[in-house]
Tab-separated table of C-alpha atoms in Angstrom:
chain	number	residue	atom	x	y	z
Q	1	MET	CA	0.000	0.000	0.000
Q	2	TYR	CA	1.377	3.393	-1.049
Q	3	LYS	CA	0.540	6.429	1.039
Q	4	TYR	CA	0.333	9.991	-0.244
Q	5	HIS	CA	-0.129	13.361	1.441
Q	6	CYS	CA	-1.552	16.592	-0.009
Q	7	LEU	CA	-0.090	19.884	1.210
Q	8	ASN	CA	-2.785	21.789	-0.722
Q	9	PRO	CA	-6.241	20.823	-1.966
Q	10	ILE	CA	-5.768	18.774	-5.132
Q	11	ALA	CA	-8.587	18.345	-7.653
Q	12	ALA	CA	-10.585	15.184	-7.043
Q	13	VAL	CA	-10.475	14.262	-10.746
Q	14	GLY	CA	-6.748	13.691	-10.262
Q	15	LEU	CA	-6.839	11.961	-6.887
Q	16	ASP	CA	-9.502	9.601	-8.230
Q	17	LEU	CA	-6.832	8.178	-10.545
Q	18	PHE	CA	-5.052	6.595	-7.584
Q	19	SER	CA	-5.842	2.897	-7.472
Q	20	GLU	CA	-6.949	0.904	-4.449
Q	21	ASP	CA	-3.251	0.357	-3.730
Q	22	TYR	CA	-2.999	3.998	-2.609
Q	23	GLN	CA	-4.153	5.569	0.607
Q	24	LYS	CA	-4.365	9.253	1.454
Q	25	THR	CA	-2.757	10.122	4.770
Q	26	ALA	CA	-3.181	13.241	6.874
Q	27	GLU	CA	0.319	12.785	8.285
Q	28	LEU	CA	3.326	13.827	6.226
Q	29	LYS	CA	5.555	11.512	8.238
Q	30	ASP	CA	3.740	8.473	6.814
Q	31	ALA	CA	3.801	9.500	3.166
Q	32	GLU	CA	5.803	8.101	0.266
Q	33	ALA	CA	4.508	10.749	-2.111
Q	34	VAL	CA	3.567	14.396	-1.617
Q	35	LEU	CA	1.334	16.494	-3.849
Q	36	VAL	CA	1.600	20.271	-3.597
Q	37	ARG	CA	0.431	23.426	-5.335
Q	38	SER	CA	1.575	26.688	-3.751
Q	39	ALA	CA	2.475	25.667	-0.178
Q	40	SER	CA	6.083	26.466	0.709
Q	41	MET	CA	8.171	23.372	1.435
Q	42	HIS	CA	11.428	25.147	2.218
Q	43	ASP	CA	10.957	24.891	5.976
Q	44	LEU	CA	9.468	21.393	5.953
Q	45	ALA	CA	11.491	18.482	7.284
Q	46	LEU	CA	10.630	15.752	4.803
Q	47	PRO	CA	10.722	12.272	6.330
Q	48	ASP	CA	12.872	9.531	4.834
Q	49	SER	CA	9.712	7.768	3.665
Q	50	VAL	CA	9.052	10.408	1.001
Q	51	ALA	CA	10.277	9.233	-2.398
Q	52	ALA	CA	8.540	11.738	-4.675
Q	53	VAL	CA	6.998	15.204	-4.707
Q	54	ALA	CA	4.638	16.310	-7.477
Q	55	ARG	CA	3.918	19.994	-7.977
Q	56	ALA	CA	0.488	20.470	-9.585
Q	57	GLY	CA	1.739	23.367	-11.686
Q	58	ALA	CA	4.832	24.477	-13.552
Q	59	GLY	CA	6.795	26.684	-11.159
Q	60	VAL	CA	8.746	24.956	-8.387
Q	61	ASN	CA	10.154	27.900	-6.444
Q	62	ASN	CA	8.246	26.706	-3.376
Q	63	ILE	CA	10.201	23.425	-3.305
Q	64	PRO	CA	13.831	22.963	-2.152
Q	65	LEU	CA	15.006	21.095	-5.238
Q	66	GLU	CA	18.657	20.637	-4.281
Q	67	GLU	CA	17.837	19.376	-0.798
Q	68	CYS	CA	15.290	16.950	-2.225
Q	69	ALA	CA	17.796	15.657	-4.772
Q	70	LYS	CA	20.394	15.041	-2.072
Q	71	LYS	CA	17.840	12.924	-0.192
Q	72	GLY	CA	16.927	10.992	-3.337
Q	73	ILE	CA	13.491	12.594	-3.590
Q	74	VAL	CA	12.319	13.049	-7.174
Q	75	VAL	CA	10.431	16.302	-7.756
Q	76	PHE	CA	7.950	16.468	-10.629
Q	77	ASN	CA	6.056	19.367	-12.131
Q	78	THR	CA	3.255	19.451	-14.698
Q	79	PRO	CA	4.481	21.492	-17.679
Q	80	GLY	CA	1.772	22.480	-20.112
Q	81	ALA	CA	-1.132	21.322	-17.959
Q	82	ASN	CA	-2.152	24.875	-17.102
Q	83	ALA	CA	-0.790	26.496	-20.265
Q	84	ASN	CA	-4.126	27.339	-21.855
Q	85	GLY	CA	-5.449	28.993	-18.700
Q	86	VAL	CA	-2.370	31.209	-18.473
Q	87	LYS	CA	-2.479	31.952	-22.206
Q	88	GLU	CA	-6.039	33.203	-21.971
Q	89	LEU	CA	-5.203	35.479	-19.027
Q	90	VAL	CA	-2.235	36.901	-20.941
Q	91	PHE	CA	-4.621	38.072	-23.628
Q	92	ALA	CA	-7.057	39.393	-21.037
Q	93	GLY	CA	-4.172	41.429	-19.608
Q	94	MET	CA	-3.261	42.608	-23.080
Q	95	PHE	CA	-6.811	43.811	-23.718
Q	96	TYR	CA	-7.089	45.481	-20.323
Q	97	ALA	CA	-3.815	47.332	-20.880
Q	98	SER	CA	-4.640	48.369	-24.450
Q	99	ARG	CA	-8.052	49.787	-23.664
Q	100	ASP	CA	-8.800	51.349	-20.285
Q	101	ILE	CA	-11.485	48.809	-19.471
Q	102	VAL	CA	-10.689	48.873	-15.745
Q	103	GLY	CA	-10.961	52.661	-15.668
Q	104	GLY	CA	-14.243	52.502	-17.545
Q	105	ILE	CA	-15.711	49.944	-15.167
Q	106	ASP	CA	-14.613	52.002	-12.163
Q	107	TRP	CA	-16.233	55.105	-13.674
Q	108	CYS	CA	-19.522	53.245	-14.138
Q	109	LEU	CA	-19.493	52.106	-10.511
Q	110	GLU	CA	-18.669	55.586	-9.260
Q	111	ASN	CA	-21.597	56.999	-11.245
Q	112	GLN	CA	-24.105	54.203	-10.696
Q	113	ASN	CA	-26.607	56.551	-9.038
Q	114	ASP	CA	-26.607	59.000	-11.943
Q	115	GLU	CA	-30.020	58.726	-13.628
Q	116	ASN	CA	-28.503	60.106	-16.816
Q	117	ILE	CA	-25.488	57.790	-16.760
Q	118	ALA	CA	-26.038	56.620	-20.336
Q	119	LYS	CA	-25.933	60.183	-21.643
Q	120	THR	CA	-23.014	61.127	-19.391
Q	121	ALA	CA	-21.095	58.043	-20.521
Q	122	GLU	CA	-21.151	59.237	-24.126
Q	123	LYS	CA	-19.270	62.335	-23.035
Q	124	GLN	CA	-16.838	60.489	-20.760
Q	125	LYS	CA	-15.935	57.459	-22.859
Q	126	LYS	CA	-13.187	59.334	-24.695
Q	127	ASN	CA	-11.254	59.300	-21.402
Q	128	PHE	CA	-11.040	55.522	-21.611
Q	129	ALA	CA	-10.245	55.153	-25.291
Q	130	GLY	CA	-7.461	52.799	-26.252
Q	131	THR	CA	-5.838	50.980	-29.125
Q	132	GLU	CA	-6.409	47.683	-30.910
Q	133	ILE	CA	-3.884	44.861	-30.814
Q	134	SER	CA	-4.281	43.823	-34.449
Q	135	GLY	CA	-1.300	44.993	-36.479
Q	136	LYS	CA	0.856	45.518	-33.388
Q	137	LYS	CA	4.128	43.763	-32.621
Q	138	LEU	CA	4.215	41.198	-29.808
Q	139	GLY	CA	7.467	39.898	-28.359
Q	140	VAL	CA	7.281	36.540	-26.596
Q	141	ILE	CA	10.281	35.798	-24.382
Q	142	GLY	CA	10.391	32.066	-23.663
Q	143	LEU	CA	8.821	29.582	-26.074
Q	144	GLY	CA	7.826	26.772	-23.751
Q	145	ALA	CA	4.309	25.375	-23.436
Q	146	ILE	CA	2.719	28.738	-22.558
Q	147	GLY	CA	4.878	30.931	-24.771
Q	148	VAL	CA	4.116	28.852	-27.868
Q	149	LEU	CA	0.370	29.020	-27.234
Q	150	VAL	CA	0.530	32.790	-26.754
Q	151	ALA	CA	2.653	33.306	-29.866
Q	152	ASN	CA	0.466	31.129	-32.081
Q	153	ALA	CA	-2.801	32.660	-30.866
Q	154	ALA	CA	-1.453	36.168	-31.392
Q	155	THR	CA	-0.782	35.466	-35.066
Q	156	HIS	CA	-4.472	34.653	-35.507
Q	157	LEU	CA	-5.363	37.997	-33.934
Q	158	GLY	CA	-3.432	39.818	-36.619
Q	159	MET	CA	-0.324	40.560	-34.552
Q	160	GLU	CA	3.242	40.483	-35.838
Q	161	VAL	CA	4.920	38.075	-33.422
Q	162	TYR	CA	8.585	37.928	-32.434
Q	163	GLY	CA	9.760	34.912	-30.424
Q	164	TYR	CA	12.937	34.619	-28.352
Q	165	ASP	CA	14.200	31.415	-26.755
Q	166	PRO	CA	17.820	30.288	-27.198
Q	167	TYR	CA	16.943	26.945	-25.584
Q	168	ILE	CA	13.751	26.145	-27.463
Q	169	SER	CA	12.918	22.435	-27.382
Q	170	VAL	CA	12.335	20.362	-30.486
Q	171	THR	CA	8.689	19.837	-29.495
Q	172	ALA	CA	8.112	23.564	-29.029
Q	173	ALA	CA	9.817	24.327	-32.325
Q	174	TRP	CA	7.533	21.906	-34.145
Q	175	ASN	CA	4.445	23.420	-32.499
Q	176	LEU	CA	5.421	27.039	-33.168
Q	177	SER	CA	3.656	28.763	-36.052
Q	178	ARG	CA	5.919	29.493	-38.994
Q	179	SER	CA	4.505	33.020	-38.896
Q	180	VAL	CA	6.442	33.718	-35.678
Q	181	LYS	CA	9.762	35.455	-36.284
Q	182	HIS	CA	12.492	33.773	-34.266
Q	183	ILE	CA	14.763	36.414	-32.717
Q	184	SER	CA	18.347	35.654	-31.654
Q	185	ASN	CA	18.890	38.869	-29.657
Q	186	VAL	CA	16.266	39.731	-27.048
Q	187	ASP	CA	17.172	43.429	-27.314
Q	188	GLU	CA	15.388	43.474	-30.664
Q	189	ILE	CA	12.162	42.605	-28.868
Q	190	TYR	CA	12.718	45.361	-26.324
Q	191	ARG	CA	13.315	47.928	-29.058
Q	192	GLU	CA	10.708	46.886	-31.617
Q	193	CYS	CA	7.691	45.434	-29.842
Q	194	ASP	CA	4.525	47.162	-28.664
Q	195	TYR	CA	3.739	44.277	-26.294
Q	196	ILE	CA	6.266	42.135	-24.466
Q	197	THR	CA	5.281	39.017	-22.531
Q	198	ILE	CA	7.728	36.863	-20.576
Q	199	HIS	CA	7.402	33.101	-20.093
Q	200	VAL	CA	10.660	31.751	-18.659
Q	201	PRO	CA	11.415	29.942	-15.369
Q	202	LEU	CA	12.862	31.898	-12.477
Q	203	LEU	CA	16.553	30.998	-12.291
Q	204	PRO	CA	19.614	32.923	-11.134
Q	205	ALA	CA	20.294	33.712	-14.792
Q	206	THR	CA	16.766	35.050	-15.426
Q	207	LYS	CA	16.192	36.979	-12.188
Q	208	LYS	CA	15.374	40.591	-13.115
Q	209	MET	CA	16.238	39.873	-16.748
Q	210	ILE	CA	13.844	42.669	-17.676
Q	211	SER	CA	16.164	45.188	-16.097
Q	212	ALA	CA	16.361	48.961	-16.033
Q	213	GLU	CA	18.604	48.717	-19.098
Q	214	ALA	CA	16.061	46.566	-20.934
Q	215	ILE	CA	13.209	48.908	-20.012
Q	216	ALA	CA	15.237	51.871	-21.289
Q	217	LEU	CA	15.266	50.254	-24.756
Q	218	MET	CA	11.468	50.001	-24.943
Q	219	LYS	CA	9.029	52.271	-26.731
Q	220	PRO	CA	7.133	54.824	-24.596
Q	221	GLU	CA	3.892	53.075	-25.600
Q	222	ALA	CA	5.199	49.586	-24.769
Q	223	ILE	CA	3.160	47.262	-22.572
Q	224	VAL	CA	4.947	44.554	-20.557
Q	225	LEU	CA	3.066	41.492	-19.338
Q	226	ASN	CA	4.384	39.192	-16.620
Q	227	PHE	CA	2.426	36.036	-15.869
Q	228	SER	CA	5.488	33.947	-14.975
Q	229	ARG	CA	7.211	35.266	-11.810
Q	230	ASP	CA	7.475	38.786	-10.404
Q	231	LEU	CA	11.231	38.479	-9.828
Q	232	LEU	CA	11.834	38.165	-13.573
Q	233	VAL	CA	11.277	41.919	-13.757
Q	234	ASP	CA	13.112	44.692	-11.930
Q	235	GLU	CA	9.820	46.060	-10.668
Q	236	GLU	CA	11.343	49.065	-8.920
Q	237	ALA	CA	12.831	50.154	-12.244
Q	238	MET	CA	9.539	49.365	-13.972
Q	239	VAL	CA	7.518	51.535	-11.559
Q	240	ASP	CA	10.016	54.374	-11.981
Q	241	ALA	CA	9.712	54.152	-15.778
Q	242	LEU	CA	5.919	54.137	-15.610
Q	243	SER	CA	5.902	57.133	-13.286
Q	244	ALA	CA	8.164	59.049	-15.669
Q	245	GLY	CA	6.064	58.116	-18.707
Q	246	ARG	CA	8.877	56.156	-20.366
Q	247	ILE	CA	6.631	53.102	-20.734
Q	248	LYS	CA	2.840	52.732	-20.929
Q	249	ARG	CA	1.711	49.756	-18.824
Q	250	TYR	CA	2.936	46.868	-16.704
Q	251	VAL	CA	0.566	43.931	-16.227
Q	252	SER	CA	1.509	41.478	-13.476
Q	253	ASP	CA	-0.173	38.460	-11.936
Q	254	PHE	CA	1.880	38.813	-8.747
Q	255	PRO	CA	0.619	41.434	-6.285
Q	256	ASN	CA	3.171	43.063	-4.012
Q	257	PRO	CA	3.633	46.464	-2.339
Q	258	THR	CA	5.836	47.692	-5.177
Q	259	THR	CA	3.288	47.339	-7.973
Q	260	VAL	CA	-0.194	47.363	-6.451
Q	261	GLY	CA	-1.598	50.858	-6.815
Q	262	ALA	CA	1.429	52.165	-8.716
Q	263	LYS	CA	0.813	54.332	-11.764
Q	264	GLY	CA	0.453	52.288	-14.943
Q	265	CYS	CA	0.343	48.913	-13.149
Q	266	ILE	CA	-2.498	46.448	-13.647
Q	267	VAL	CA	-2.154	43.683	-11.073
Q	268	THR	CA	-4.199	40.504	-10.684
Q	269	PRO	CA	-4.082	38.139	-7.672
Q	270	HIS	CA	-2.122	35.231	-9.213
Q	271	LEU	CA	-5.000	34.019	-11.368
Q	272	GLY	CA	-2.969	32.528	-14.222
Q	273	ALA	CA	-3.710	28.871	-13.541
Q	274	SER	CA	-6.833	29.470	-11.470
Q	275	THR	CA	-9.313	27.780	-13.747
Q	276	ALA	CA	-11.173	24.570	-13.077
Q	277	GLU	CA	-9.684	23.074	-16.223
Q	278	SER	CA	-6.097	23.961	-15.304
Q	279	GLU	CA	-6.424	22.612	-11.777
Q	280	ASP	CA	-7.925	19.380	-13.112
Q	281	ASN	CA	-5.224	18.980	-15.772
Q	282	CYS	CA	-2.416	19.614	-13.275
Q	283	ALA	CA	-3.855	17.155	-10.760
Q	284	ILE	CA	-4.262	14.451	-13.401
Q	285	MET	CA	-0.696	14.842	-14.669
Q	286	ALA	CA	0.769	14.962	-11.146
Q	287	VAL	CA	-0.959	11.751	-10.081
Q	288	ARG	CA	0.085	9.944	-13.257
Q	289	GLU	CA	3.710	10.982	-12.704
Q	290	ILE	CA	3.626	9.759	-9.097
Q	291	ARG	CA	2.090	6.432	-10.045
Q	292	ASP	CA	4.480	5.763	-12.918
Q	293	TYR	CA	7.454	6.440	-10.650
Q	294	LEU	CA	6.304	4.466	-7.618
Q	295	GLU	CA	4.948	1.512	-9.615
Q	296	ASN	CA	7.376	1.371	-12.553
Q	297	GLY	CA	10.357	3.464	-11.519
Q	298	ASN	CA	9.914	5.712	-14.555
Q	299	ILE	CA	10.678	9.427	-14.296
Q	300	MET	CA	8.888	11.922	-16.517
Q	301	HIS	CA	8.886	15.711	-16.058
Q	302	SER	CA	11.261	15.775	-13.127
Q	303	VAL	CA	12.969	19.066	-12.327
Q	304	ASN	CA	15.829	17.711	-10.209
Q	305	PHE	CA	16.550	14.301	-11.796
Q	306	PRO	CA	16.755	13.196	-15.439
Q	307	ASP	CA	13.778	11.726	-17.233
Q	308	CYS	CA	14.150	7.972	-17.637
Q	309	ASN	CA	11.540	5.579	-18.981
Q	310	MET	CA	11.666	1.796	-19.459
Q	311	ALA	CA	7.885	1.316	-19.676
Q	312	GLY	CA	6.455	-1.536	-17.598
Q	313	CYS	CA	8.650	-4.192	-16.026
Q	314	MET	CA	8.308	-7.616	-17.681
Q	315	THR	CA	11.095	-9.329	-15.727
Q	316	GLU	CA	11.392	-10.731	-12.215
Q	317	GLY	CA	12.520	-7.474	-10.683
Q	318	ARG	CA	13.351	-3.802	-11.224
Q	319	LEU	CA	15.681	-1.506	-9.306
Q	320	GLY	CA	15.905	2.276	-9.363
Q	321	ILE	CA	19.093	3.896	-8.076
Q	322	LEU	CA	19.291	7.664	-7.596
Q	323	HIS	CA	22.914	8.728	-7.359
Q	324	LYS	CA	25.424	11.494	-7.835
Q	325	ASN	CA	26.643	12.000	-11.370
Q	326	ALA	CA	30.154	10.640	-10.887
Q	327	LYS	CA	32.472	8.393	-12.888
Q	328	GLY	CA	32.381	4.669	-12.347
Q	329	MET	CA	28.998	4.493	-10.610
Q	330	LEU	CA	27.388	2.215	-13.156
Q	331	SER	CA	30.233	-0.313	-13.058
Q	332	ARG	CA	29.948	-0.535	-9.270
Q	333	PHE	CA	26.247	-1.302	-9.500
Q	334	THR	CA	26.677	-3.961	-12.184
Q	335	THR	CA	29.532	-5.571	-10.238
Q	336	ILE	CA	27.425	-5.888	-7.083
Q	337	LEU	CA	24.528	-7.381	-9.044
Q	338	GLY	CA	26.844	-9.723	-10.980
Q	339	ASP	CA	28.588	-10.948	-7.814
Q	340	ALA	CA	25.141	-11.813	-6.435
Q	341	GLY	CA	24.412	-13.913	-9.510
Q	342	ILE	CA	21.788	-11.513	-10.794
Q	343	ASN	CA	21.569	-11.052	-14.555
Q	344	ILE	CA	20.644	-7.635	-15.961
Q	345	ASP	CA	17.984	-7.959	-18.663
Q	346	GLY	CA	17.600	-4.242	-19.348
Q	347	MET	CA	19.238	-1.059	-18.182
Q	348	ALA	CA	19.000	2.723	-18.514
Q	349	ASN	CA	21.196	5.380	-16.947
Q	350	LYS	CA	20.557	9.091	-17.365
Q	351	SER	CA	22.167	12.166	-15.835
Q	352	LYS	CA	21.087	15.748	-15.214
Q	353	GLY	CA	23.650	18.133	-13.787
Q	354	ASP	CA	25.033	16.769	-10.530
Q	355	PHE	CA	22.535	13.930	-10.272
Q	356	ALA	CA	21.781	10.730	-12.159
Q	357	TYR	CA	19.364	7.812	-12.226
Q	358	ALA	CA	19.944	4.165	-13.077
Q	359	LEU	CA	17.135	1.731	-13.779
Q	360	PHE	CA	17.759	-2.036	-13.956
Q	361	ASP	CA	15.490	-4.888	-15.007
Q	362	VAL	CA	16.849	-8.103	-13.484
Q	363	ASP	CA	16.067	-11.809	-13.742
Q	364	ALA	CA	15.829	-12.514	-10.011
Q	365	CYS	CA	14.410	-11.044	-6.859
Q	366	VAL	CA	16.982	-8.755	-5.252
Q	367	SER	CA	17.682	-9.563	-1.621
Q	368	GLU	CA	17.916	-7.009	1.173
Q	369	GLU	CA	21.600	-7.850	1.487
Q	370	VAL	CA	22.239	-6.805	-2.121
Q	371	LEU	CA	20.160	-3.661	-1.651
Q	372	GLU	CA	22.273	-2.688	1.354
Q	373	LYS	CA	25.471	-3.161	-0.654
Q	374	LEU	CA	24.113	-0.849	-3.338
Q	375	ARG	CA	23.096	1.737	-0.735
Q	376	ALA	CA	26.599	1.606	0.742
Q	377	VAL	CA	28.221	2.751	-2.522
Q	378	ASP	CA	29.616	6.241	-2.078
Q	379	GLY	CA	27.438	8.663	-4.003
Q	380	VAL	CA	24.234	6.632	-3.860
Q	381	LEU	CA	21.305	8.740	-2.662
Q	382	ARG	CA	18.497	6.196	-2.656
Q	383	VAL	CA	17.857	2.653	-3.866
Q	384	ARG	CA	14.269	1.631	-4.646
Q	385	LYS	CA	13.146	-1.919	-5.191
Q	386	VAL	CA	10.374	-1.181	-7.670
Q	387	LYS	CA	9.430	-4.810	-8.176
């Protein structure tokens, strides 16, 4: 019986995919798998029983990835599961910023008791006039699951789309409309585009990548949209530029004291993935990832270990070994198995940065004595007897 614990409410349509071999536990200390959305795990002491964490969403800043890796805990996310929900909100933000819809709504509420509001509105509406997005230039920074959807949809709305992603995946490249102009220097987007939307993960290299220098390159009528992470933008510099009229609007899905109420800022309360469909999709993907790892040893969409898939096990046993990415590890494992008279029928070994994962299909049941020898190898983080 596998036990799992939810740190946040997880959509029932996902949890229902757990078989009768799984039991939900209210106690983290008893869990082998953890499902999480936005709860911070940085101060949590994860018990040794935990083998996997699945984030029902894309961003994993709330999870201590390095610490989990060192304990042999595989962390999954659900890339693309909430992409359509975020894409739609990006366009909502674009429309709100282009035409002063928020100002118009506020005016209507402020004048709701005016019996002649319809007549007055005809005189006031010019104060809320805006521009159309058709024919404008959109720069999409980051062409992952969300960025590709945004870029493709924008072409159908008559926009001229520039895309920037030096690390674009093969899958994303295939899915990207040929109408999107691939840009090799992001400064071209800053200089040329009327709308700029950012869709990259928050990493040391991307923190505040939209800097004061980048903002200085932008058009005075430029609109910047941030539905990824607030720290991707130097928001102090952004607010200063808005106040000075050097840029038109900043739309963010991450409320904080710097931006809320600031001139030119439109801020929403982290609504990007807050749709029923997105929450369902994320929950379904997270549960499937957990099950495939616990039952088959396969890793798909991990953020701290390499993906590794050997489908279902058709042999007597399967072992998964999470280890440091060091020379000679694989030969040590095969030697221990060979000395125990265990034949290896299938094998995969993948690495990702400082960490690696080895998966073995074997022709005999692996004893506890052999497992302990594998665990004793310097650099081994965790050994799982999958079958």
